[in-house]
Tab-separated table of C-alpha atoms and ligand atoms in Angstrom:
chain	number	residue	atom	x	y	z
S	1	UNK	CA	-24.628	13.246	29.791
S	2	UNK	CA	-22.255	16.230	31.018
S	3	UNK	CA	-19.992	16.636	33.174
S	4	UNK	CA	-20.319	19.369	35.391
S	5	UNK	CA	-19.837	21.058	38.634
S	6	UNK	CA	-22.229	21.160	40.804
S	7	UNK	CA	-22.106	24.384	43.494
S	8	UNK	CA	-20.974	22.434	46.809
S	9	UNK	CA	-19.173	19.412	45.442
S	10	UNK	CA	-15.853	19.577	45.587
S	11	UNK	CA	-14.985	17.579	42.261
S	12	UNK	CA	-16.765	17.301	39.060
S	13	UNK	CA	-19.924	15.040	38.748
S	14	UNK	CA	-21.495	13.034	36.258
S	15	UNK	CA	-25.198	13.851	35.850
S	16	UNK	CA	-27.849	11.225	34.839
S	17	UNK	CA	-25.828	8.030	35.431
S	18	UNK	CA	-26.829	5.338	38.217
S	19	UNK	CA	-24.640	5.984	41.875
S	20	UNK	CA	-21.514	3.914	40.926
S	21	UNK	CA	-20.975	2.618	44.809
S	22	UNK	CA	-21.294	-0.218	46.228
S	23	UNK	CA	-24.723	-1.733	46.085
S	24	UNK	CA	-25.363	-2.080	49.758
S	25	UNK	CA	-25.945	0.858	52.009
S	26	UNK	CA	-23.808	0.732	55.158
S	27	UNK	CA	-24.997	-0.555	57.953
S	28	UNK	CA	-24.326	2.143	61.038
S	29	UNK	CA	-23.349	5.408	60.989
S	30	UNK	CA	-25.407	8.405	59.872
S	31	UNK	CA	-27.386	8.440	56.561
S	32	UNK	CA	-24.808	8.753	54.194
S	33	UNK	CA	-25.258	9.024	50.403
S	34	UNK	CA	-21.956	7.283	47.818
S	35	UNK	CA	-20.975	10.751	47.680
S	36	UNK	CA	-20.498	11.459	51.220
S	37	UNK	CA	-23.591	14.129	51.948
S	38	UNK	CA	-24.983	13.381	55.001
S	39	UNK	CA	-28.972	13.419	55.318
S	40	UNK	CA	-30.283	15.119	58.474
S	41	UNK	CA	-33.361	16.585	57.084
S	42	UNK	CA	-36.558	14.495	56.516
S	43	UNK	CA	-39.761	16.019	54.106
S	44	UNK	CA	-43.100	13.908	55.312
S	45	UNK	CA	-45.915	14.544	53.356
S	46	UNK	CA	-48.938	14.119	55.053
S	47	UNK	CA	-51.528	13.714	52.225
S	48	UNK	CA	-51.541	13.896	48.355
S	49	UNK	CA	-55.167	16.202	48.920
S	50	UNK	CA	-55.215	19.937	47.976
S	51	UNK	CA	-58.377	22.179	48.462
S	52	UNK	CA	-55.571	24.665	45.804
S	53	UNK	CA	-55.273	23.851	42.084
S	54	UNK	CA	-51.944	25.826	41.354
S	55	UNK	CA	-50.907	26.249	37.422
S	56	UNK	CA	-47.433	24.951	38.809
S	57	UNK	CA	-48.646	22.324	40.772
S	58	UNK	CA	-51.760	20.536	40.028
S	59	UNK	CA	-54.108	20.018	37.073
S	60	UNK	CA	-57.715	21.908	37.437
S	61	UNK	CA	-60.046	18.625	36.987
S	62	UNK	CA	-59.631	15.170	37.564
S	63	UNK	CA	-56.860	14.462	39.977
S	64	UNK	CA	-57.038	10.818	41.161
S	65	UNK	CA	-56.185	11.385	44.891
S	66	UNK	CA	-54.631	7.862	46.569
S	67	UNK	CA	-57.139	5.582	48.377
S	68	UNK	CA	-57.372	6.368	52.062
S	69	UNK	CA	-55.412	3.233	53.351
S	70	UNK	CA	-52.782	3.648	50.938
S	71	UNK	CA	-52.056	6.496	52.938
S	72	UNK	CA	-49.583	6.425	56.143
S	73	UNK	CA	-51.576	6.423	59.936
S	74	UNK	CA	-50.450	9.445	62.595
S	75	UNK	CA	-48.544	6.126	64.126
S	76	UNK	CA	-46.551	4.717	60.756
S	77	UNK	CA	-45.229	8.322	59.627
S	78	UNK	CA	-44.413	8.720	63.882
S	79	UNK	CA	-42.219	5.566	63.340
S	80	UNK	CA	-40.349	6.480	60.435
S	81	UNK	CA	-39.625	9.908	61.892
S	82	UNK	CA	-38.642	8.013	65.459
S	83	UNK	CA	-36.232	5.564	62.829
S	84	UNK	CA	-34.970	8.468	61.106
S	85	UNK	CA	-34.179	10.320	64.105
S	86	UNK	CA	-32.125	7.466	65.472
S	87	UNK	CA	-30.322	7.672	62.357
S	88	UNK	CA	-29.109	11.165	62.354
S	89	UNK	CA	-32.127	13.209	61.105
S	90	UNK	CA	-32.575	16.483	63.055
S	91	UNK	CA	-35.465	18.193	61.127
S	92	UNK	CA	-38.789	17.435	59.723
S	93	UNK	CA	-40.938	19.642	57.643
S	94	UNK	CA	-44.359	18.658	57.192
S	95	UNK	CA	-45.883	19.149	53.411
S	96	UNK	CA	-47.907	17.663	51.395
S	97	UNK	CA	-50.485	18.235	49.129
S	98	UNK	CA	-51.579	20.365	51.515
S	99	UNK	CA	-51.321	19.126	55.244
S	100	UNK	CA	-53.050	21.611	56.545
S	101	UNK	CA	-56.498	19.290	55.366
S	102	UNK	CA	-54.973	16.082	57.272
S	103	UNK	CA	-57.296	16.092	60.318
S	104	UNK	CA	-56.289	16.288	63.565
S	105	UNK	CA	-52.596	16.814	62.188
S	106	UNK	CA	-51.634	18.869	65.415
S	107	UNK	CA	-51.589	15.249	66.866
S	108	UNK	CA	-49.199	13.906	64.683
S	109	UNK	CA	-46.931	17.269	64.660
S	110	UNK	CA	-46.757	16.350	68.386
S	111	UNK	CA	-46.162	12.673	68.070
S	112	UNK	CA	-43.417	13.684	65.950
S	113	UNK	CA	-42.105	16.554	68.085
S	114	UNK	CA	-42.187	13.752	70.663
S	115	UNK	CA	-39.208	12.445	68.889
S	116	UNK	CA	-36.923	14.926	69.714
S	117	UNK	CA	-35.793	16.957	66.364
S	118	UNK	CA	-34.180	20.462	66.425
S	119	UNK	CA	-36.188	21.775	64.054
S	120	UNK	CA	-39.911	21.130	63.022
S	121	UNK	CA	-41.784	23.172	60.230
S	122	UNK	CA	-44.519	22.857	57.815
S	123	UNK	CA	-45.509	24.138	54.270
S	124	UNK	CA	-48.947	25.724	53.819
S	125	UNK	CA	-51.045	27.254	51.511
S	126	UNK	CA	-52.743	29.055	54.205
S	127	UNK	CA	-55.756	27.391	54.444
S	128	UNK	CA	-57.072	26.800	58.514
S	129	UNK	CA	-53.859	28.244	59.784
S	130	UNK	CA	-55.566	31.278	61.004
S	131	UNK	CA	-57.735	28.309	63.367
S	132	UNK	CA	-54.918	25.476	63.248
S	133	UNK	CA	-51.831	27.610	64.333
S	134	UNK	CA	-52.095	27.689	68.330
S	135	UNK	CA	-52.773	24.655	68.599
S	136	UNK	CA	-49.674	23.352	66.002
S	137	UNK	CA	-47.485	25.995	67.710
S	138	UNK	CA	-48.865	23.935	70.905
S	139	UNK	CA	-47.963	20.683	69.690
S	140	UNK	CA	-44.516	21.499	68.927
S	141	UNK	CA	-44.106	23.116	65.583
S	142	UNK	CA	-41.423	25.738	65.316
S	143	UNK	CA	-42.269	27.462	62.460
S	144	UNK	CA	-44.013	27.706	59.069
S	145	UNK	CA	-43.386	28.655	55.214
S	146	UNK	CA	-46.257	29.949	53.957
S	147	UNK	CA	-47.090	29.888	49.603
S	148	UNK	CA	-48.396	33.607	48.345
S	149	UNK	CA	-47.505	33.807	44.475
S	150	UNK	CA	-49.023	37.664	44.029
S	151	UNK	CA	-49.893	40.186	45.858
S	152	UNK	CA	-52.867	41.161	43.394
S	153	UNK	CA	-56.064	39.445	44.232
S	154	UNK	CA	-57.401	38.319	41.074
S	155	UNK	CA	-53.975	37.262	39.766
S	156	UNK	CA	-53.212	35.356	42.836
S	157	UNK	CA	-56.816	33.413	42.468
S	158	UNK	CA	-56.087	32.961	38.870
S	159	UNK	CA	-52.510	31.058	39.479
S	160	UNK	CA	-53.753	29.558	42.449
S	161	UNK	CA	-57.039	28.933	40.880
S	162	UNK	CA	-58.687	28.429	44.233
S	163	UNK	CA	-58.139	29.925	47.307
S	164	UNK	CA	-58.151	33.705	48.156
S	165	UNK	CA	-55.044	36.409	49.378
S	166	UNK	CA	-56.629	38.063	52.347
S	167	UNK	CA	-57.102	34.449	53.664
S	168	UNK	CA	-53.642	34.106	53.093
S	169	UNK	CA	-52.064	37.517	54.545
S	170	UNK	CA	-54.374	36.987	57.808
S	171	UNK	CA	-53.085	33.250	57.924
S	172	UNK	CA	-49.440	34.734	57.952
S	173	UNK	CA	-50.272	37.151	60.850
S	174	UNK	CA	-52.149	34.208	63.189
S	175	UNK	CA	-48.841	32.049	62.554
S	176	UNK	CA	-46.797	35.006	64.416
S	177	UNK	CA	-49.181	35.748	66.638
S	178	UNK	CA	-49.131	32.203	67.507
S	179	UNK	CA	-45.447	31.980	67.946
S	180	UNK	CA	-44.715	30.273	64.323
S	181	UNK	CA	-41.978	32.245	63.211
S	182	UNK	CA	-39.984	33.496	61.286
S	183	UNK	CA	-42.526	33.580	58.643
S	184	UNK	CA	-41.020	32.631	55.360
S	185	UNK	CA	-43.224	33.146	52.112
S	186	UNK	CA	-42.448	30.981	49.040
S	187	UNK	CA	-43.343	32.760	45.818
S	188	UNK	CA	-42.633	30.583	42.536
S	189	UNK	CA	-41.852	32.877	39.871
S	190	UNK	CA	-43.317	32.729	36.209
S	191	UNK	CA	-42.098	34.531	32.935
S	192	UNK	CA	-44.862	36.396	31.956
S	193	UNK	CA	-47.688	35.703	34.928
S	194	UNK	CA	-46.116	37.272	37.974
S	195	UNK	CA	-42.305	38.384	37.333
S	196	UNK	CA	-43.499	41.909	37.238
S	197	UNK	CA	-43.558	41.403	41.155
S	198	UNK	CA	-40.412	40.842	42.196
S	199	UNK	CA	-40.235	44.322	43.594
S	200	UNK	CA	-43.467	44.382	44.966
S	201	UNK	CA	-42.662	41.095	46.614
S	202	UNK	CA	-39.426	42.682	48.010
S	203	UNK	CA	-41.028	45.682	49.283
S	204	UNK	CA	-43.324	43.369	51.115
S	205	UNK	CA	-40.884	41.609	52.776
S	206	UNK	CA	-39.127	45.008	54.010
S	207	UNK	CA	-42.659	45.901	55.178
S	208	UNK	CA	-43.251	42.999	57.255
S	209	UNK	CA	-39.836	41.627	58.382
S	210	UNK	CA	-41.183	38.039	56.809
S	211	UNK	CA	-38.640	36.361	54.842
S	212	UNK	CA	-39.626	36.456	50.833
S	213	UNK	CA	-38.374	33.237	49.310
S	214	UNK	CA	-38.619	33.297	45.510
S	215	UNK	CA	-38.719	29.801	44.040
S	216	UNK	CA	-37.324	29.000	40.636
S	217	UNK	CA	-40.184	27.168	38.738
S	218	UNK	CA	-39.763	23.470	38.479
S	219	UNK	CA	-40.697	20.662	35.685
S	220	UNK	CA	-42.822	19.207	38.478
S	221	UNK	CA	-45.880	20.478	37.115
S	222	UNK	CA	-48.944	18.219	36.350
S	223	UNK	CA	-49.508	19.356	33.404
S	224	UNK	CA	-46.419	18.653	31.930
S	225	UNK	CA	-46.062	22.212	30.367
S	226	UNK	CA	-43.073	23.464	31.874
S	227	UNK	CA	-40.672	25.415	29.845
S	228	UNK	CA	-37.029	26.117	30.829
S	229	UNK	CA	-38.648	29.694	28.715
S	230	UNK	CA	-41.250	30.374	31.907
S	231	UNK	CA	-38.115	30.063	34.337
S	232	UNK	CA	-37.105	33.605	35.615
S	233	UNK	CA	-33.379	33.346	37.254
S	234	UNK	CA	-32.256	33.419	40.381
S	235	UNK	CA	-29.751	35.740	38.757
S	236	UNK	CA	-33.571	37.903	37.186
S	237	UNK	CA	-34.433	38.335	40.276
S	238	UNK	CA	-31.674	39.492	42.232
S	239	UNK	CA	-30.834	41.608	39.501
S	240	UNK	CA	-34.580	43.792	39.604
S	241	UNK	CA	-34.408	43.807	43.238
S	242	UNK	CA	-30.730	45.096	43.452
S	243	UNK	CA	-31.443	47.868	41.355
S	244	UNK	CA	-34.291	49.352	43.628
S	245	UNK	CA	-32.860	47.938	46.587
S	246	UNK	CA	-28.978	47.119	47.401
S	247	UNK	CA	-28.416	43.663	48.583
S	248	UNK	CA	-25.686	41.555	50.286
S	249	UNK	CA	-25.451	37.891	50.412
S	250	UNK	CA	-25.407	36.277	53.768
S	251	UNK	CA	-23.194	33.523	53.848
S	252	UNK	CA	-24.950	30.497	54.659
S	253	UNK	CA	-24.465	29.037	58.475
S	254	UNK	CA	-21.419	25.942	58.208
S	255	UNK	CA	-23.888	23.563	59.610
S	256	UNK	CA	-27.064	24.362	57.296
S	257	UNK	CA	-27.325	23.498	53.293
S	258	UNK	CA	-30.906	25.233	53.226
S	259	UNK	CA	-31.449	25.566	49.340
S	260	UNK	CA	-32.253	28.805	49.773
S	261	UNK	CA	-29.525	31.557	49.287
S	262	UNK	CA	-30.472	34.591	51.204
S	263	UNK	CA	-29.218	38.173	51.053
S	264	UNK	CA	-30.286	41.236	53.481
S	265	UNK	CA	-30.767	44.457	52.212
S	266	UNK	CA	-27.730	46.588	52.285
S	267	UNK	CA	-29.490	49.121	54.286
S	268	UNK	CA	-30.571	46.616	56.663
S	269	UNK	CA	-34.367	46.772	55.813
S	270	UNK	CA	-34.838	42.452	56.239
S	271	UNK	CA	-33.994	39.978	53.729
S	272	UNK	CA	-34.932	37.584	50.685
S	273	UNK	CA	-34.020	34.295	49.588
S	274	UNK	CA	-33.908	33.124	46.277
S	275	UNK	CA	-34.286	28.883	45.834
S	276	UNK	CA	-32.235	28.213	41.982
S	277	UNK	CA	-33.108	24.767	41.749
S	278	UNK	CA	-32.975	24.957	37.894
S	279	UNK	CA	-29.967	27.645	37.429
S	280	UNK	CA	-27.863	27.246	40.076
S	281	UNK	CA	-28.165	23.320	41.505
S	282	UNK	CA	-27.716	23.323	45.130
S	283	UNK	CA	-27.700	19.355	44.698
S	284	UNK	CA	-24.167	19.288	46.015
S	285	UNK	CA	-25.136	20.020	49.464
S	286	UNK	CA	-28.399	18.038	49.576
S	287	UNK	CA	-29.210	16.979	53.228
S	288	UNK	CA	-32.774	15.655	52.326
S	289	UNK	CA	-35.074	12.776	52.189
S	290	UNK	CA	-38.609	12.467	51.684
S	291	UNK	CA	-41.338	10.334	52.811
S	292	UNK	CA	-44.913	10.112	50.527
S	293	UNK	CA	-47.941	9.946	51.780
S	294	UNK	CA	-48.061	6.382	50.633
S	295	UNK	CA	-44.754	5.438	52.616
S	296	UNK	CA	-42.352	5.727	49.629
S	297	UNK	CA	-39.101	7.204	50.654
S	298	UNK	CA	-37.341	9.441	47.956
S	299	UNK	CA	-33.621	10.494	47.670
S	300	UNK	CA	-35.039	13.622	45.568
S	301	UNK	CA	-37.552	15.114	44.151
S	302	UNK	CA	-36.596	14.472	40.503
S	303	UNK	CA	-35.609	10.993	40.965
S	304	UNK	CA	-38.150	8.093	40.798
S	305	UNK	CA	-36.144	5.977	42.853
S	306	UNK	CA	-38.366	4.732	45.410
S	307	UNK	CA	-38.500	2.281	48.228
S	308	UNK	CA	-41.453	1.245	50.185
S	309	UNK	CA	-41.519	2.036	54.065
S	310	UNK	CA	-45.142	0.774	54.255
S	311	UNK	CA	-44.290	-2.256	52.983
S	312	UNK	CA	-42.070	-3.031	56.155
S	313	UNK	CA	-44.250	-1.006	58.519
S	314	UNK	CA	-47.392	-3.109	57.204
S	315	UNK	CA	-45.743	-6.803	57.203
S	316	UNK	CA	-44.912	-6.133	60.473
S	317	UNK	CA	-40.745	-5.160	59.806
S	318	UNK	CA	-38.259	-4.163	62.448
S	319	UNK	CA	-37.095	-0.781	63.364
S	320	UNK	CA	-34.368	-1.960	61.857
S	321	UNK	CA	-35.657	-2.841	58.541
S	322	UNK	CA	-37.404	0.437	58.532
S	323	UNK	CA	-33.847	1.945	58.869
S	324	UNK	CA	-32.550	-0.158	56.145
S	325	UNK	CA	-35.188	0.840	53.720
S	326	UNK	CA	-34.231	4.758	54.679
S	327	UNK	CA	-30.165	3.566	54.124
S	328	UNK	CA	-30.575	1.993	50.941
S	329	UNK	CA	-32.972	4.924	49.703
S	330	UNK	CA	-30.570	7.441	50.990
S	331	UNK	CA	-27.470	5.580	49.460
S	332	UNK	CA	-29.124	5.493	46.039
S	333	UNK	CA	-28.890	9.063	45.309
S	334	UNK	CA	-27.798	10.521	42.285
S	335	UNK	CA	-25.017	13.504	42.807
S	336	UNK	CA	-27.537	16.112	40.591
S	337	UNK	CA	-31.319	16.559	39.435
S	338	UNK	CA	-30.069	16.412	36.154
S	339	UNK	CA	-32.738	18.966	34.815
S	340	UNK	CA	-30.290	20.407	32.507
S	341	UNK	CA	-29.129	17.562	31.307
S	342	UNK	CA	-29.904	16.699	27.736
S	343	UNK	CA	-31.333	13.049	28.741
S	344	UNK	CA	-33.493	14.454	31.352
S	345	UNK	CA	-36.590	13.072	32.177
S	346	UNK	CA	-39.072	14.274	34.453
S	347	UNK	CA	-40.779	12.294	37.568
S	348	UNK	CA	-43.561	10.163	37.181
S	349	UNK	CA	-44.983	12.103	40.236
S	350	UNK	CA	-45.720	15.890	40.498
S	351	UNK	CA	-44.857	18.461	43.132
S	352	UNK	CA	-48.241	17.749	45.079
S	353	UNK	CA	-47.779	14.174	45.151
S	354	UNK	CA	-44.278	13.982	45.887
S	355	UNK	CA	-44.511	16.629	48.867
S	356	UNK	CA	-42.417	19.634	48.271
I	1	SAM	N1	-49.681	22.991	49.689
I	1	SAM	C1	-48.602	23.562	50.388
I	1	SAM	C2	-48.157	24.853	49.752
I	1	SAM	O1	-48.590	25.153	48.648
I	1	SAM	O2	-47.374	25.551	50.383
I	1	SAM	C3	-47.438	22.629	50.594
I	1	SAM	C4	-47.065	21.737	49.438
I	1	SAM	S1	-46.427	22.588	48.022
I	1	SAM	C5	-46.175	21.249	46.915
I	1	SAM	C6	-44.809	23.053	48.590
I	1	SAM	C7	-44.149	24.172	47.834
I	1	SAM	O3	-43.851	23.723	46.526
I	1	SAM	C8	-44.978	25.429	47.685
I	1	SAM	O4	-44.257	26.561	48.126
I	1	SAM	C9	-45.238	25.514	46.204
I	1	SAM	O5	-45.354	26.841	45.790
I	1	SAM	C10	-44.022	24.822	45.641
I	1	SAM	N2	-44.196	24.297	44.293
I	1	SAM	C11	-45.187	23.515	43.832
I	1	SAM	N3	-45.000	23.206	42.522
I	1	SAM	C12	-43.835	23.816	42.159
I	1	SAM	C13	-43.098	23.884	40.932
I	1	SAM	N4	-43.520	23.257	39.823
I	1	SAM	N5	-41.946	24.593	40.925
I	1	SAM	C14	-41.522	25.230	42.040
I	1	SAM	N6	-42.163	25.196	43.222
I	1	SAM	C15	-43.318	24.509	43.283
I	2	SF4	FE1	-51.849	22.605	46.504
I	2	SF4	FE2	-49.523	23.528	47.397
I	2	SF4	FE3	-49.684	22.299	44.990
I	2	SF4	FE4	-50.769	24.678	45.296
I	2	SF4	S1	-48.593	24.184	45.478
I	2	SF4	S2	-51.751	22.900	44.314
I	2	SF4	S3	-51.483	24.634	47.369
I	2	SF4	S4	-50.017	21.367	46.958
């Protein structure tokens, strides 16, 4: 159990240990952690279902998808977003799973844009945006990241396992002709299946003006077979792209801890981003909370810590227990993942059942 810095915190943290605060979250004011980070930034996963079967994500066979009712209604997760919004919460990204297979989920993207956020974006694999995306870009949806691991067919249907890359490219160009951009594209980068195409990866992002977001891989795999050995840097990456490509970082706007540190190319060809969650922690800064498709709210992704929104919403709770329940979940936070901490353990739930 180590003390160490973590990029954005101004002091020293202990990794690992319980939040040594007070037990009981305050009671007004914004959605403050023991550490002081403020959470403005809400993940809702729509549904633990995936048509994909990613080696990162998901097993190939026998995944035990939750029971329908377990799952949130269009009008619960429109509550909790309505709660969270009082509280201080000026995005939402909708994930998942993959929400793209929730039905009807323009509806709820425009219950929830009823709200009133600044910001409202969703995580795809690709799948039915090419149909979906006027009508989501109707409802209210600002903008979407979009998951393309290669740029090879076969190796991108062998990592994704299902799923196929023209689908994917021609779901990219219906989200900007629908008005959904910028267009970001999260790659998650393996030793030894697709580092080869970091370059490639750049070049397509100087190509299309779409903003290439390569993803550190995370121990959130099903399978429990991640290896800190199958991480490629952060530092990897920058370092093959550099050398083709100059690149200068672009200090991050005052007002936005996005995880993802971007830098433009010197001669002014677009940008990447490169998301270190294992080598460089951006924990420090973390604005986020997460909602389950079950109703469990979760302080991170790494922490099991969870507290039951359905519970409340089901029993027939108060707006103002529902905020309590997002307080208390909020104030339990950890200051780090932990993941390279010696005691680490990883989540009971994976990437697809958390929402990412
Ligand atoms: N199904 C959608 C998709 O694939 O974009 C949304 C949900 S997915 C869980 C959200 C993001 O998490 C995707 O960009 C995916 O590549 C990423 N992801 C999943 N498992 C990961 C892992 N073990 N490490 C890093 N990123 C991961
Ligand atoms: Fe499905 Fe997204 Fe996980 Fe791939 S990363 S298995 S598309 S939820």
């Amino acid at each position: 159990m180590g003390v160490v810095t973590v990029p954005g915190d101004a002091v020293p943290v202990t990794l690992g240990r319980p939040s040594p605060g007070p037990a009981a979250a305050p009671t007004e004011g914004p959605l403050v952690d023991t550490y002081g980070r403020v959470h403005t930034d809400l993940r809702i996963s729509v549904t633990d279902r995936c048509n994909f079967r990613c080696v990162y994500c998901m097993p190939e066979e026998g995944v035990p998808f939750l029971p329908r009712q377990e799952i949130l209604t269009f009008e619960e997760i429109a509550r909790v977003a309505r709660v969270a919004r009082d509280l201080g919460v000026r995005s939402v990204r909708f994930t998942g799973g993959e929400p793209l297979l929730r039905h009807h989920v323009a509806d709820l993207v425009a219950m929830v844009a009823e709200a009133g956020f600044d910001d409202l974006a969703l995580t795809t694999n690709g799948t039915s945006l090419a149909t979906l995306a006027p009508d989501l870009a109707g409802a209210g949806l600002r903008r979407v990241n979009i998951s393309c691991d290669s740029l090879r067919p076969e190796r991108f249907a062998a990592i994704r396992r299902r799923g196929d890359l023209a689908m994917v490219l021609a779901a990219m160009d219906a989200a900007e002709a629908a008005g959904l951009a910028p267009v970001k594209v999260n790659v998650v980068v393996m030793a030894g299946v697709n580092d080869d195409e970091v370059v490639d990866f750049a070049a397509f992002a100087r190509d299309t003006g779409r903003l290439v977001r390569f993803i550190e891989f995370m121990p959130l795999d099903a399978a429990g077979r991640w290896q800190r050995d199958q991480v490629v840097s952060a530092a990897d990456i920058l370092g093959a792209i550099g050398a083709r490509w100059p690149l200068e970082a672009v200090p991050p706007a005052p007002d936005d801890p996005a995880p993802a540190e971007v830098f433009r190319f010197a001669d002014g060809a677009g940008s990447i981003g490169v998301v270190a969650s294992v080598t460089r922690p951006f924990c420090g800064t973390c604005n986020r909370l997460r909602l389950t498709a079950d109703g469990s709210v979760r302080n991170c992704l790494f922490s099991d810590d969870e507290r039951s929104v359905r519970d409340v919403l089901r029993s027939g709770g108060s707006d103002d227990e529902v905020a309590a329940v997002l307080r208390q979940a909020v104030w339990g936070k950890l200051p780090g993942h932990g993941i390279n901490d010696p005691g680490f353990l990883r989540p009971s739930r994976s990437m697809s059942m958390i929402g990412g």
